[in-house]
GROMACS .gro file of C-alpha atoms in nm:
model
   83
    1MET     CA    1  -2.076   2.051  -1.256
    2GLU     CA    2  -2.366   2.036  -1.012
    3LYS     CA    3  -2.640   2.294  -1.003
    4LYS     CA    4  -2.898   2.319  -0.728
    5VAL     CA    5  -3.223   2.509  -0.750
    6VAL     CA    6  -3.389   2.641  -0.437
    7LYS     CA    7  -3.753   2.747  -0.461
    8ASN     CA    8  -4.032   2.831  -0.219
    9PHE     CA    9  -4.370   2.665  -0.258
   10THR     CA   10  -4.676   2.815  -0.091
   11LEU     CA   11  -5.024   2.680  -0.030
   12THR     CA   12  -5.299   2.912   0.085
   13TYR     CA   13  -5.605   2.775   0.257
   14GLU     CA   14  -5.918   2.925   0.406
   15LEU     CA   15  -6.040   2.724   0.703
   16ASP     CA   16  -6.404   2.755   0.811
   17ILE     CA   17  -6.380   2.616   1.163
   18LEU     CA   18  -6.748   2.644   1.251
   19ASN     CA   19  -6.874   2.472   0.933
   20LYS     CA   20  -6.576   2.234   0.909
   21LYS     CA   21  -6.491   2.330   0.550
   22ILE     CA   22  -6.165   2.419   0.376
   23LYS     CA   23  -6.081   2.601   0.054
   24LEU     CA   24  -5.731   2.540  -0.084
   25ASN     CA   25  -5.563   2.786  -0.323
   26GLY     CA   26  -5.898   2.929  -0.435
   27ASN     CA   27  -6.044   2.591  -0.531
   28PRO     CA   28  -6.404   2.510  -0.434
   29GLU     CA   29  -6.473   2.455  -0.066
   30VAL     CA   30  -6.464   2.092   0.050
   31ASP     CA   31  -6.554   1.902   0.365
   32LEU     CA   32  -6.267   1.925   0.614
   33LYS     CA   33  -6.310   1.572   0.751
   34ASP     CA   34  -6.279   1.418   0.402
   35PHE     CA   35  -5.986   1.642   0.312
   36LEU     CA   36  -5.795   1.562   0.632
   37ALA     CA   37  -5.861   1.189   0.587
   38LYS     CA   38  -5.702   1.201   0.239
   39LEU     CA   39  -5.400   1.391   0.368
   40LYS     CA   40  -5.356   1.158   0.665
   41ALA     CA   41  -5.376   0.846   0.445
   42SER     CA   42  -5.106   0.978   0.212
   43ASP     CA   43  -4.742   0.876   0.243
   44ASP     CA   44  -4.641   1.202   0.075
   45ILE     CA   45  -4.433   1.430   0.298
   46ILE     CA   46  -4.607   1.745   0.169
   47ALA     CA   47  -4.950   1.598   0.250
   48GLN     CA   48  -4.831   1.509   0.599
   49MET     CA   49  -4.691   1.858   0.654
   50LEU     CA   50  -5.014   2.019   0.531
   51TYR     CA   51  -5.222   1.792   0.758
   52LYS     CA   52  -5.017   1.893   1.062
   53ASN     CA   53  -5.029   2.260   0.968
   54ILE     CA   54  -5.408   2.262   0.926
   55VAL     CA   55  -5.471   2.080   1.256
   56ASP     CA   56  -5.221   2.294   1.450
   57ASN     CA   57  -5.362   2.618   1.311
   58ALA     CA   58  -5.721   2.510   1.379
   59ILE     CA   59  -5.634   2.434   1.742
   60THR     CA   60  -5.456   2.769   1.779
   61GLU     CA   61  -5.750   2.960   1.630
   62MET     CA   62  -5.999   2.780   1.854
   63ARG     CA   63  -5.791   2.867   2.159
   64ILE     CA   64  -5.778   3.231   2.050
   65MET     CA   65  -6.155   3.244   2.002
   66ALA     CA   66  -6.230   3.047   2.319
   67TRP     CA   67  -6.520   3.280   2.393
   68SER     CA   68  -6.722   3.108   2.119
   69GLY     CA   69  -6.757   2.799   2.336
   70ILE     CA   70  -6.601   2.554   2.091
   71ASP     CA   71  -6.506   2.219   2.246
   72ILE     CA   72  -6.166   2.165   2.084
   73LYS     CA   73  -6.146   1.791   2.157
   74GLY     CA   74  -6.501   1.741   2.030
   75TRP     CA   75  -6.427   1.941   1.715
   76LEU     CA   76  -6.114   1.737   1.645
   77LYS     CA   77  -6.314   1.413   1.679
   78GLU     CA   78  -6.580   1.547   1.440
   79VAL     CA   79  -6.320   1.610   1.169
   80GLY     CA   80  -6.153   1.272   1.224
   81VAL     CA   81  -5.841   1.380   1.411
   82GLU     CA   82  -5.730   1.136   1.677
   83GLU     CA   83  -5.540   1.261   1.978
   0.00000   0.00000   0.00000
């Protein structure tokens, strides 16, 4: 007999775009560039998915708040994201 278990797993993060900081699941705030570098270097599928999610959401938020004058390409370079 085979039994499968299906569960949902959620991560919550607070992204401070202007200060380039991130807080994950209520843990202390960390530098976004360092955090993204660790995720990008990982072979883990969850780390890769989280990396993509953070970058995609940051780009979307910066487009939404375009009035603030943020240079999206410059911001991505500052946090270590290559195009």
